PDB file of C-alpha atoms and ligand atoms in Angstrom:
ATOM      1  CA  UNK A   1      -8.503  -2.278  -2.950  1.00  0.00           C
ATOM      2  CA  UNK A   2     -10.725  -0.345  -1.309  1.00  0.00           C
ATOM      3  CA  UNK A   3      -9.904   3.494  -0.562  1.00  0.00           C
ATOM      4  CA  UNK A   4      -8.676   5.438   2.185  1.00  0.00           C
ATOM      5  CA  UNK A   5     -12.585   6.463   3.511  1.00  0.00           C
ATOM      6  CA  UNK A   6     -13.967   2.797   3.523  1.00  0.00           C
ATOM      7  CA  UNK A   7     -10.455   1.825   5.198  1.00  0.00           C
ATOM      8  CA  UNK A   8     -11.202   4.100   7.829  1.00  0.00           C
ATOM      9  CA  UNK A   9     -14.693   3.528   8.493  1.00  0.00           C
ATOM     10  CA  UNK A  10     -13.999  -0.351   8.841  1.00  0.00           C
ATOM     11  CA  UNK A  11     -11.203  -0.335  11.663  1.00  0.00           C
ATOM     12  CA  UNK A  12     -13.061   2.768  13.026  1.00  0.00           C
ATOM     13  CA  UNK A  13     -13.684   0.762  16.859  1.00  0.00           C
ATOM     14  CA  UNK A  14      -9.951  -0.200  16.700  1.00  0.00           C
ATOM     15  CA  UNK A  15      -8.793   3.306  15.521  1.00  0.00           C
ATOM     16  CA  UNK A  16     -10.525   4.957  18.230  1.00  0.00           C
ATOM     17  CA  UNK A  17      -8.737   2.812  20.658  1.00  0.00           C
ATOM     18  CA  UNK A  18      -6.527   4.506  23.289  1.00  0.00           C
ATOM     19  CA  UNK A  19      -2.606   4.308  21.753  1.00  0.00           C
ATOM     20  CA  UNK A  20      -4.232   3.584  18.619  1.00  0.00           C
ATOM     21  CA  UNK A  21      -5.302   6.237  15.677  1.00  0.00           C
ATOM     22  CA  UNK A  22      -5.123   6.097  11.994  1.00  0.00           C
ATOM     23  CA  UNK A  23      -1.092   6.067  11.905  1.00  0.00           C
ATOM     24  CA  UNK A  24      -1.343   2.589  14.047  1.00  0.00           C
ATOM     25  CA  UNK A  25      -3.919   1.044  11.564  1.00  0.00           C
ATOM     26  CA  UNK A  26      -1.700   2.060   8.666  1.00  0.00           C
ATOM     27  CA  UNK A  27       1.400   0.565  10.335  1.00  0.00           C
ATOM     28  CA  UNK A  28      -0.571  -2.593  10.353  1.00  0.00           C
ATOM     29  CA  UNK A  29      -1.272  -2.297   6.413  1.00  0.00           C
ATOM     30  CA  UNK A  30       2.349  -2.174   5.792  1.00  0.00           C
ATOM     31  CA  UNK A  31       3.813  -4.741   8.106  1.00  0.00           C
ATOM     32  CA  UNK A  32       4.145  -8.938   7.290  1.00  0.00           C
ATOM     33  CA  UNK A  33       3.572 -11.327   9.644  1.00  0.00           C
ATOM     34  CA  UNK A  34       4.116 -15.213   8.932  1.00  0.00           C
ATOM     35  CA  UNK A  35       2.022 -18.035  10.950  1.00  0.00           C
ATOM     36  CA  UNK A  36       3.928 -21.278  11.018  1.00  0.00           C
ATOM     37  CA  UNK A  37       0.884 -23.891  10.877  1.00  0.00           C
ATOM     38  CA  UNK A  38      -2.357 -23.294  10.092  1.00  0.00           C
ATOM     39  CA  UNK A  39      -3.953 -25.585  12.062  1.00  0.00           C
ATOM     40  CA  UNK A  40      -6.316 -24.628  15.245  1.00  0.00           C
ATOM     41  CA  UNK A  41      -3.905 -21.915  16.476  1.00  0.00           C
ATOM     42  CA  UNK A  42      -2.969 -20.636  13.332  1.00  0.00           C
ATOM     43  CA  UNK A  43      -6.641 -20.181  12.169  1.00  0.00           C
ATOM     44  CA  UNK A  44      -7.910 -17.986  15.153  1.00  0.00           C
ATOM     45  CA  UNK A  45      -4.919 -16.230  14.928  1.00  0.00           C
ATOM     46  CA  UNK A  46      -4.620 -15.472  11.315  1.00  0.00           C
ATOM     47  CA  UNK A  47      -8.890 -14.508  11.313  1.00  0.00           C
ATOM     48  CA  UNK A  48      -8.204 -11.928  14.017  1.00  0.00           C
ATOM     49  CA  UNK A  49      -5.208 -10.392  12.275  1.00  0.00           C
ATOM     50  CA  UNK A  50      -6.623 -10.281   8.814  1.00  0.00           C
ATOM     51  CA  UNK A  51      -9.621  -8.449  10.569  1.00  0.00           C
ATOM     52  CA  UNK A  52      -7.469  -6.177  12.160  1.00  0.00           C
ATOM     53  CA  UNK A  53      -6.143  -4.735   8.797  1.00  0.00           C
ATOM     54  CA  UNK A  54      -2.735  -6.075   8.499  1.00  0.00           C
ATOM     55  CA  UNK A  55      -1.222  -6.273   4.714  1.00  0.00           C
ATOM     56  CA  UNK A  56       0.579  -9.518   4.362  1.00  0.00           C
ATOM     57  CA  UNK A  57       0.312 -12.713   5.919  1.00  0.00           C
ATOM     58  CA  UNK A  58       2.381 -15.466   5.142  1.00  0.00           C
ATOM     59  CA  UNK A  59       0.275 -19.264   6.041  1.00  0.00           C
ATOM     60  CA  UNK A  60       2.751 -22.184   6.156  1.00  0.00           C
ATOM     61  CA  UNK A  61       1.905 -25.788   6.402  1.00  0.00           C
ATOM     62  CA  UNK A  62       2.339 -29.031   4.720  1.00  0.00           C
ATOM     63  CA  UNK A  63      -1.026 -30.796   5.197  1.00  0.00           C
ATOM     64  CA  UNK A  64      -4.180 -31.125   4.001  1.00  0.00           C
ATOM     65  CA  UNK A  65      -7.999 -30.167   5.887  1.00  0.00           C
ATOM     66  CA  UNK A  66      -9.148 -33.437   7.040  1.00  0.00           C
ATOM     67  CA  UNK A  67     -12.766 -34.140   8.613  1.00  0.00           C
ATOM     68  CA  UNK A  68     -11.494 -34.346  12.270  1.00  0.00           C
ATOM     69  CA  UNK A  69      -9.236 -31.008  11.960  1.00  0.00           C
ATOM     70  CA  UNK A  70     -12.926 -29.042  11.650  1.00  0.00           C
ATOM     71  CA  UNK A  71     -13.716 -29.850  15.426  1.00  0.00           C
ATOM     72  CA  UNK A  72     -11.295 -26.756  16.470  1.00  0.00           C
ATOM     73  CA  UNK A  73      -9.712 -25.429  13.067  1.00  0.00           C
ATOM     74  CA  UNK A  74     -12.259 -22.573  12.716  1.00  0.00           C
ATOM     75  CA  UNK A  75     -10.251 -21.524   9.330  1.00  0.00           C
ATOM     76  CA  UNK A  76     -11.523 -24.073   7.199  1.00  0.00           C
ATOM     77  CA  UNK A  77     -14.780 -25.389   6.453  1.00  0.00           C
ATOM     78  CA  UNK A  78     -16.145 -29.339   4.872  1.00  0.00           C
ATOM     79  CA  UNK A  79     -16.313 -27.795   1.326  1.00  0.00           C
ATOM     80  CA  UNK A  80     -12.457 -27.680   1.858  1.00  0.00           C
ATOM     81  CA  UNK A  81     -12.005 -31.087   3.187  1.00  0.00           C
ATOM     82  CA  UNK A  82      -8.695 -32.530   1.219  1.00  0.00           C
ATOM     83  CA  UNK A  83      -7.553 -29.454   0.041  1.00  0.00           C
ATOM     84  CA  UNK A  84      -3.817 -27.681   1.438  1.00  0.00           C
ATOM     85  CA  UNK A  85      -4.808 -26.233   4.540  1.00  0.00           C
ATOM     86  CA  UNK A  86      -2.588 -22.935   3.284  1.00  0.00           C
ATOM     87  CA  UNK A  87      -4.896 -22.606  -0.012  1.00  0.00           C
ATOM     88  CA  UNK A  88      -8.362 -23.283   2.200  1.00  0.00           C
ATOM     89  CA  UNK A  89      -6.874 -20.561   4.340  1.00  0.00           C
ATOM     90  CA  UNK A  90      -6.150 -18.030   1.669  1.00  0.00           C
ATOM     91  CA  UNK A  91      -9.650 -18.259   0.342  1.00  0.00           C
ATOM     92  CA  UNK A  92     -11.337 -18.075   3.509  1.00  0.00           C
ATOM     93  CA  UNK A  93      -9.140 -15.046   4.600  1.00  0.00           C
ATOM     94  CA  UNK A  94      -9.630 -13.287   1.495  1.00  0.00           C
ATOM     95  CA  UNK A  95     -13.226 -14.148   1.722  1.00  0.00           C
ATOM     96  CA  UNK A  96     -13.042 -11.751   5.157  1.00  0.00           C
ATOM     97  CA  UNK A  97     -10.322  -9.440   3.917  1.00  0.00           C
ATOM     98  CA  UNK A  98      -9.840  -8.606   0.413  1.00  0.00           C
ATOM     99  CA  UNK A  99      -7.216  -6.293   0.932  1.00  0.00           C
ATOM    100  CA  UNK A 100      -5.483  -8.755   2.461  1.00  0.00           C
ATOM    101  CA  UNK A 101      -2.247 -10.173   0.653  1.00  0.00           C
ATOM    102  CA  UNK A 102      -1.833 -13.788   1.406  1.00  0.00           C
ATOM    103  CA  UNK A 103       1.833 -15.779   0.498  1.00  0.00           C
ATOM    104  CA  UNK A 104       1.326 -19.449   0.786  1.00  0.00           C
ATOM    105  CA  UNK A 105       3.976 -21.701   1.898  1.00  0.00           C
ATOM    106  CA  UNK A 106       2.976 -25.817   1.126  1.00  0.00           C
ATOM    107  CA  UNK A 107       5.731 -27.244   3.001  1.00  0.00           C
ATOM    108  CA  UNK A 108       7.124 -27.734   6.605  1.00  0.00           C
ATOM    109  CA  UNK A 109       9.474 -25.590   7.957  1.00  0.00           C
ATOM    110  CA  UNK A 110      13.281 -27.589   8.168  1.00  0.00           C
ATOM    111  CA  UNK A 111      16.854 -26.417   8.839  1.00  0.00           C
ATOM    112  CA  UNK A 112      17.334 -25.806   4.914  1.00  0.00           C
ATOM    113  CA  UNK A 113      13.860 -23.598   3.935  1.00  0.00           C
ATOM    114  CA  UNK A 114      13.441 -21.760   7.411  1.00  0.00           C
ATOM    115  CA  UNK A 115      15.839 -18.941   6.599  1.00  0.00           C
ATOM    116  CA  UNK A 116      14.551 -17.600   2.796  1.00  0.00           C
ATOM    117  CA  UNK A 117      11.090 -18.168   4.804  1.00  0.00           C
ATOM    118  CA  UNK A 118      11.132 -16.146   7.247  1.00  0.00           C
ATOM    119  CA  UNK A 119      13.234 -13.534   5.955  1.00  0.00           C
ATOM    120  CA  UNK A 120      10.640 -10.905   4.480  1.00  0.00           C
ATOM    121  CA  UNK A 121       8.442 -10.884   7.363  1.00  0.00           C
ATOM    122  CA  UNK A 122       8.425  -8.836  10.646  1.00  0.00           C
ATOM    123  CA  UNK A 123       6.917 -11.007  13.065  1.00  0.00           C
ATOM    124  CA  UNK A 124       6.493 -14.568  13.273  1.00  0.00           C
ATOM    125  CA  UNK A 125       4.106 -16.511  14.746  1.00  0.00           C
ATOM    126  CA  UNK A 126       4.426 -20.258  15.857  1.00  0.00           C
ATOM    127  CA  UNK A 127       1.248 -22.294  15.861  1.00  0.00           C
ATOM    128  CA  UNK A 128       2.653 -25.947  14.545  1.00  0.00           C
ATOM    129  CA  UNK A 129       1.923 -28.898  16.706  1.00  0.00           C
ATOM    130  CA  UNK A 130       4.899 -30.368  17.244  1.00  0.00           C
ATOM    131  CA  UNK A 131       8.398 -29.299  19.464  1.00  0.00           C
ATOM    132  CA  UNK A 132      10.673 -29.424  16.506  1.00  0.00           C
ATOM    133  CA  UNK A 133       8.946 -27.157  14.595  1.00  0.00           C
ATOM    134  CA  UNK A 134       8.655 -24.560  17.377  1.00  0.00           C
ATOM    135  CA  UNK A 135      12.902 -25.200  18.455  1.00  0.00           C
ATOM    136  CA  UNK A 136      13.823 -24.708  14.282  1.00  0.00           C
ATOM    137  CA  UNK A 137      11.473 -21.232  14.729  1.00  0.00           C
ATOM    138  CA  UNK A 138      13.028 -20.903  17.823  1.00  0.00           C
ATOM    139  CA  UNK A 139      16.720 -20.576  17.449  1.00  0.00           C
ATOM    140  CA  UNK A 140      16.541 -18.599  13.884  1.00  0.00           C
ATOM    141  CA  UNK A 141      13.880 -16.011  15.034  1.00  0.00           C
ATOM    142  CA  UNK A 142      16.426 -15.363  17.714  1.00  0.00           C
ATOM    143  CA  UNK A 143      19.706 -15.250  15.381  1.00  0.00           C
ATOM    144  CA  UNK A 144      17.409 -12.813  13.267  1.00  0.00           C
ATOM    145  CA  UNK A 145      16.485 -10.835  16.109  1.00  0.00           C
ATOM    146  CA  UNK A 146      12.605 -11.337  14.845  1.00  0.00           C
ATOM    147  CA  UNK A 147       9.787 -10.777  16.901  1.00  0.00           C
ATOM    148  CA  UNK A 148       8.562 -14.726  18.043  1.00  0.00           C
ATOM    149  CA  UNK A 149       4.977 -15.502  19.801  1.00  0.00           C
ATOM    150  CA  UNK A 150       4.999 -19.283  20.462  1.00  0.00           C
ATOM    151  CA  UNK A 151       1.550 -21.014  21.536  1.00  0.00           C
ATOM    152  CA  UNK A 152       1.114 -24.169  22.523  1.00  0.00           C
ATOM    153  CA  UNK A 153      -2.237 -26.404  23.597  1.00  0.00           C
ATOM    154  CA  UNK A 154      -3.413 -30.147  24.565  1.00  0.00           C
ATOM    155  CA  UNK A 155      -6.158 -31.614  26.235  1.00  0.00           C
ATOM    156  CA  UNK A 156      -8.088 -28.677  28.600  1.00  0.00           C
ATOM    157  CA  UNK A 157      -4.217 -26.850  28.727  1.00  0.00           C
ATOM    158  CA  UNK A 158      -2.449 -23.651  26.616  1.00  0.00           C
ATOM    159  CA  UNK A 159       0.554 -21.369  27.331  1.00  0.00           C
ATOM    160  CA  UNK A 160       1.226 -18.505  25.671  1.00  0.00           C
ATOM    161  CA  UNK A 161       4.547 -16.772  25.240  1.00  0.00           C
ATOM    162  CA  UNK A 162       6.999 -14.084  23.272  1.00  0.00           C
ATOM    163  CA  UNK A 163      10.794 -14.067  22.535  1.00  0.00           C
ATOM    164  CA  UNK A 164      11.573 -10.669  21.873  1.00  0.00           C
ATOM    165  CA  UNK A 165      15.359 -10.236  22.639  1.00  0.00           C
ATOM    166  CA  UNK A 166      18.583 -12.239  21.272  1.00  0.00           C
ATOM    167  CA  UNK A 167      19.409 -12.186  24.937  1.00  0.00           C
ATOM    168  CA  UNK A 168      16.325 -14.206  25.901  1.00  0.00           C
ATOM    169  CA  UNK A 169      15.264 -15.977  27.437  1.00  0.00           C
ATOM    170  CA  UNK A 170      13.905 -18.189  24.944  1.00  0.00           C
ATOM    171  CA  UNK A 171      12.084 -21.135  24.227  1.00  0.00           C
ATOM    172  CA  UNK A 172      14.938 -23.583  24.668  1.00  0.00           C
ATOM    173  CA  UNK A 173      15.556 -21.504  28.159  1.00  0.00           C
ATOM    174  CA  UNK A 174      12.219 -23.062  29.547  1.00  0.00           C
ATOM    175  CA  UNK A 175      11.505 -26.701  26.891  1.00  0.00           C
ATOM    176  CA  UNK A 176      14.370 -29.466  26.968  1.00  0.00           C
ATOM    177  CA  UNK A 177      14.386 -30.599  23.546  1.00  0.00           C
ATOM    178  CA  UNK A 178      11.922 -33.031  23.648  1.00  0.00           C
ATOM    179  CA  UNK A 179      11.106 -36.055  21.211  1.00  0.00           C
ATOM    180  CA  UNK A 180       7.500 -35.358  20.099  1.00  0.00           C
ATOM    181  CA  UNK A 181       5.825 -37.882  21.253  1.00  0.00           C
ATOM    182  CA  UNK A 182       3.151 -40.131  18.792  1.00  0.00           C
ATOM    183  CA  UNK A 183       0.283 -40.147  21.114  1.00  0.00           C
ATOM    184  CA  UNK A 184      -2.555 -37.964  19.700  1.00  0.00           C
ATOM    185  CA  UNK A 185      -3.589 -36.222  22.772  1.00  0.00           C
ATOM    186  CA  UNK A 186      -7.145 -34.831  23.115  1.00  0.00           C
ATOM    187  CA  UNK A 187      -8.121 -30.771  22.560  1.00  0.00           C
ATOM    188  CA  UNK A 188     -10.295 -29.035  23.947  1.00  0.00           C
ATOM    189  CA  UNK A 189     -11.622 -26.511  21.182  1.00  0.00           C
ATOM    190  CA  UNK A 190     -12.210 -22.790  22.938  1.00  0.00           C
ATOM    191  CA  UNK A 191      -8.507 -23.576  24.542  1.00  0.00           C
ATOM    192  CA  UNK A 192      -7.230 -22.801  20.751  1.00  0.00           C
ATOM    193  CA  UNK A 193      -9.663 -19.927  20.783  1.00  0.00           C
ATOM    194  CA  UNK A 194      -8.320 -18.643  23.885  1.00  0.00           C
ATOM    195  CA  UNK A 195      -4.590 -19.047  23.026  1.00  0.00           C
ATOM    196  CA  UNK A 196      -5.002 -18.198  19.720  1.00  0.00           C
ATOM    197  CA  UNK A 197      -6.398 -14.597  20.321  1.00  0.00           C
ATOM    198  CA  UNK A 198      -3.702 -13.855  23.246  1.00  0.00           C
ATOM    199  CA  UNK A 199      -0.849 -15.086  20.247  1.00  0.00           C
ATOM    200  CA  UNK A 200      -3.053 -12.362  18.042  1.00  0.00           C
ATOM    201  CA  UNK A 201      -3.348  -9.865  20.806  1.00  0.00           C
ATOM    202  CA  UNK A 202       0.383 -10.050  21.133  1.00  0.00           C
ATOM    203  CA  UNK A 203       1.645  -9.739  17.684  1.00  0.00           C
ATOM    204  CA  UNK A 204      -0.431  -6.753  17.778  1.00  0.00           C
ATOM    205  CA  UNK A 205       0.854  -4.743  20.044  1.00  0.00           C
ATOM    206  CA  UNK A 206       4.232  -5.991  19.186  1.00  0.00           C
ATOM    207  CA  UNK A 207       3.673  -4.282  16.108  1.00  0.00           C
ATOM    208  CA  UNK A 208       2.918  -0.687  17.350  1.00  0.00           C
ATOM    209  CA  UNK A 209       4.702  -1.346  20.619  1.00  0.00           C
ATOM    210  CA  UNK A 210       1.830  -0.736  22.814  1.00  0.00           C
ATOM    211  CA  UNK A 211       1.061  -2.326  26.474  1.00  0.00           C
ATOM    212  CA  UNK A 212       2.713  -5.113  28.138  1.00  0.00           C
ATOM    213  CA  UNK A 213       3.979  -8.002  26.435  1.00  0.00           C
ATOM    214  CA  UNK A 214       4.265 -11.807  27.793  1.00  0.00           C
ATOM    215  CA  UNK A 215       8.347 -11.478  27.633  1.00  0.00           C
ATOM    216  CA  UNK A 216      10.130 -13.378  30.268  1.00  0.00           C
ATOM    217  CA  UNK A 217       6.562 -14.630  31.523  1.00  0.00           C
ATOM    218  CA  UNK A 218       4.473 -17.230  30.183  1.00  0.00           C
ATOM    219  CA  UNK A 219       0.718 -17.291  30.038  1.00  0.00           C
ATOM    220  CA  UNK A 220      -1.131 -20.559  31.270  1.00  0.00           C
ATOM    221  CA  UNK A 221      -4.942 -21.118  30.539  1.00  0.00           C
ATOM    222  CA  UNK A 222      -6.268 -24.080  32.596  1.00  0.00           C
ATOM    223  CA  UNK A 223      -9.744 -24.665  30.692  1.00  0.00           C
ATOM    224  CA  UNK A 224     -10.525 -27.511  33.208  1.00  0.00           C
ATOM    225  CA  UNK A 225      -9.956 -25.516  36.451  1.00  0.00           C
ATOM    226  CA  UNK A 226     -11.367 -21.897  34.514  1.00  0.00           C
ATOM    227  CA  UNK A 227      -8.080 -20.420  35.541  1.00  0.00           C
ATOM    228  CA  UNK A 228      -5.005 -18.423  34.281  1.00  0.00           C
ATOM    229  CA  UNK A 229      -1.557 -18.544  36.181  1.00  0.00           C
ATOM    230  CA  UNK A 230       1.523 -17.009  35.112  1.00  0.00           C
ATOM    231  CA  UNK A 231       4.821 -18.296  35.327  1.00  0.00           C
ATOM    232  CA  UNK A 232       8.004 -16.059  35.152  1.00  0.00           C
ATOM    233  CA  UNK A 233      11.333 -17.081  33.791  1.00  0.00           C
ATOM    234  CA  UNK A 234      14.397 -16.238  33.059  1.00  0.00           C
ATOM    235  CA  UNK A 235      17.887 -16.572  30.463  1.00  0.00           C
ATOM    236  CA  UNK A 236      19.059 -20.300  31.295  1.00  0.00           C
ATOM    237  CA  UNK A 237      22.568 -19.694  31.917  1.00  0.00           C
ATOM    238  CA  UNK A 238      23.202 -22.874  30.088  1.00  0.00           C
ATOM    239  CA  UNK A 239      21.378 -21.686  27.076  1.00  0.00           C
ATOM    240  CA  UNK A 240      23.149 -21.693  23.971  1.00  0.00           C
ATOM    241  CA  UNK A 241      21.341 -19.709  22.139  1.00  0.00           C
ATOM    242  CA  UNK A 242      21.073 -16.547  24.147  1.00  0.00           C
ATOM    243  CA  UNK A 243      23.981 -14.395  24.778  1.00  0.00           C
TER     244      UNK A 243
HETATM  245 ZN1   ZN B 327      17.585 -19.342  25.606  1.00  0.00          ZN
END
C-alpha cells in the first residue's frame, strides 16, 4: 500500500482535473465496480479504471485466454495463453496497480449466482459477448437500482450505453430478446478500444456524478465510416421491467 503522498503524486493529472480534486480520487479508492466478461471490452475497461485509482474490481468470466482472443483482448498476454481469463487479468492489473483489490469470479453469470454477485458492488459494467448475459445484468441491475453501462461491438460497429434509473428505459426498452446467434462475426480491434474507454469514461463519472451521461441515448461508433451518431430513446411502454 503505498501512502497518502505517492497516492497523490500518481493521479496528480486526474486530480487537477476540473470537478475533480483529492476528495474525487479518494471516492474512487473506496468504491467497487464489477466487469461482467473480461474479454476485449472488459480488458480496456478494467486497465483504464485500475489506472484511475479505483479500490475494488470484481473480473467475471468463465473462459480461458486462447491464442485468437490476443488480437483485441489487450488484458492478457501469450505467457497467459490457457489460463482463466479472470486470474490472467488479476495479475496483469495488479502488475499496473498494486493497490488495486481484485475479486475473481470463474463462472458465468445465470439467474441463480447473479444476485450474491453483484450485490457488494456499486457499479456494474457489462462487457460479455453474448445477449443473455447482458438481459440477466439487465433486469437485476435495474431491480437493484445499480448503476449499469452496457457495451456492445462486431465487425467495424460499437454502441455504448447506461441504465441509470428503475424507470428506464433500459436495455430490454431498445433489444428484443434475441437468440444469440452461433456465427462468429468478425472485430475490428480499436472498436473495443473505443467502446471500451467511453464504458470506462462513464463509470467514472457515474461515480462522482460529474458531466453528462449516455442515459436515454445511445452512443454509436461506425469504425468503417470514421463516424459517431447518437440515437435517443425512450421507456417502452410495453416494458416490463421499468415502472
Ligand atoms: Zn425497459
Amino acid at each position: 500500500m503505498k501512502d497518502r503522498k505517492s497516492s497523490f503524486s500518481r493521479y496528480i493529472r486526474q486530480i487537477i482535473l476540473p470537478k475533480f480534486g483529492q476528495e474525487a480520487q479518494e471516492k474512487l479508492q473506496r468504491v467497487k465496480v464489477l466487469v461482467v466478461g473480461v474479454g476485449g471490452l472488459g480488458s480496456v475497461v478494467s486497465l483504464y479504471l485500475a489506472c484511475s485509482g479505483i479500490g475494488y474490481i470484481g473480473l467475471v468470466d468463465p473462459d480461458t485466454v486462447e491464442l485468437s482472443n490476443l488480437q483485441r483482448q489487450i488484458l492478457h498476454s501469450e505467457e497467459h495463453i490457457g489460463m482463466l481469463k479472470v486470474v490472467s487479468g488479476m495479475i496483469n492489473l495488479k502488475r499496473l496497480n498494486s493497490d488495486l483489490r481484485v475479486l475473481i469470479y470463474p463462472e458465468e453469470i445465470n439467474n441463480s449466482n447473479v444476485l450474491d454477485i453483484i450485490k457488494p458492488y456499486d457499479i456494474v459494467v457489462a462487457c460479455p459477448d453474448n445477449f443473455k448475459t447482458r438481459f440477466i445484468l439487465n433486469d437485476v441491475c435495474l431491480q437493484m437500482g445499480k448503476p449499469f453501462v452496457i457495451g456492445a461491438v462486431s465487425e467495424f460497429e460499437g454502441h455504448v450505453f447506461s441504465v441509470l434509473s428503475p424507470n428506464g428505459p433500459c436495455y430490454r426498452c431498445l433489444f428484443n430478446e434475441a437468440k444469440d446467434e452461433n456465427l462468429q462475426r468478425g472485430i475490428f480491434a480499436p472498436v473495443v478500444g473505443v467502446i471500451g474507454a467511453i464504458q470506462a469514461s462513464e463509470t467514472l463519472k457515474l461515480i462522482l456524478n460529474i458531466g453528462d451521461f449516455l442515459y436515454g441515448r445511445m452512443l454509436i461508433y461506425d469504425a468503417f465510416q470514421e463516424s459517431f451518431r447518437e440515437v435517443r430513446f425512450k421507456r417502452d411502454s410495453s416494458c416490463k421491467l421499468c415502472k
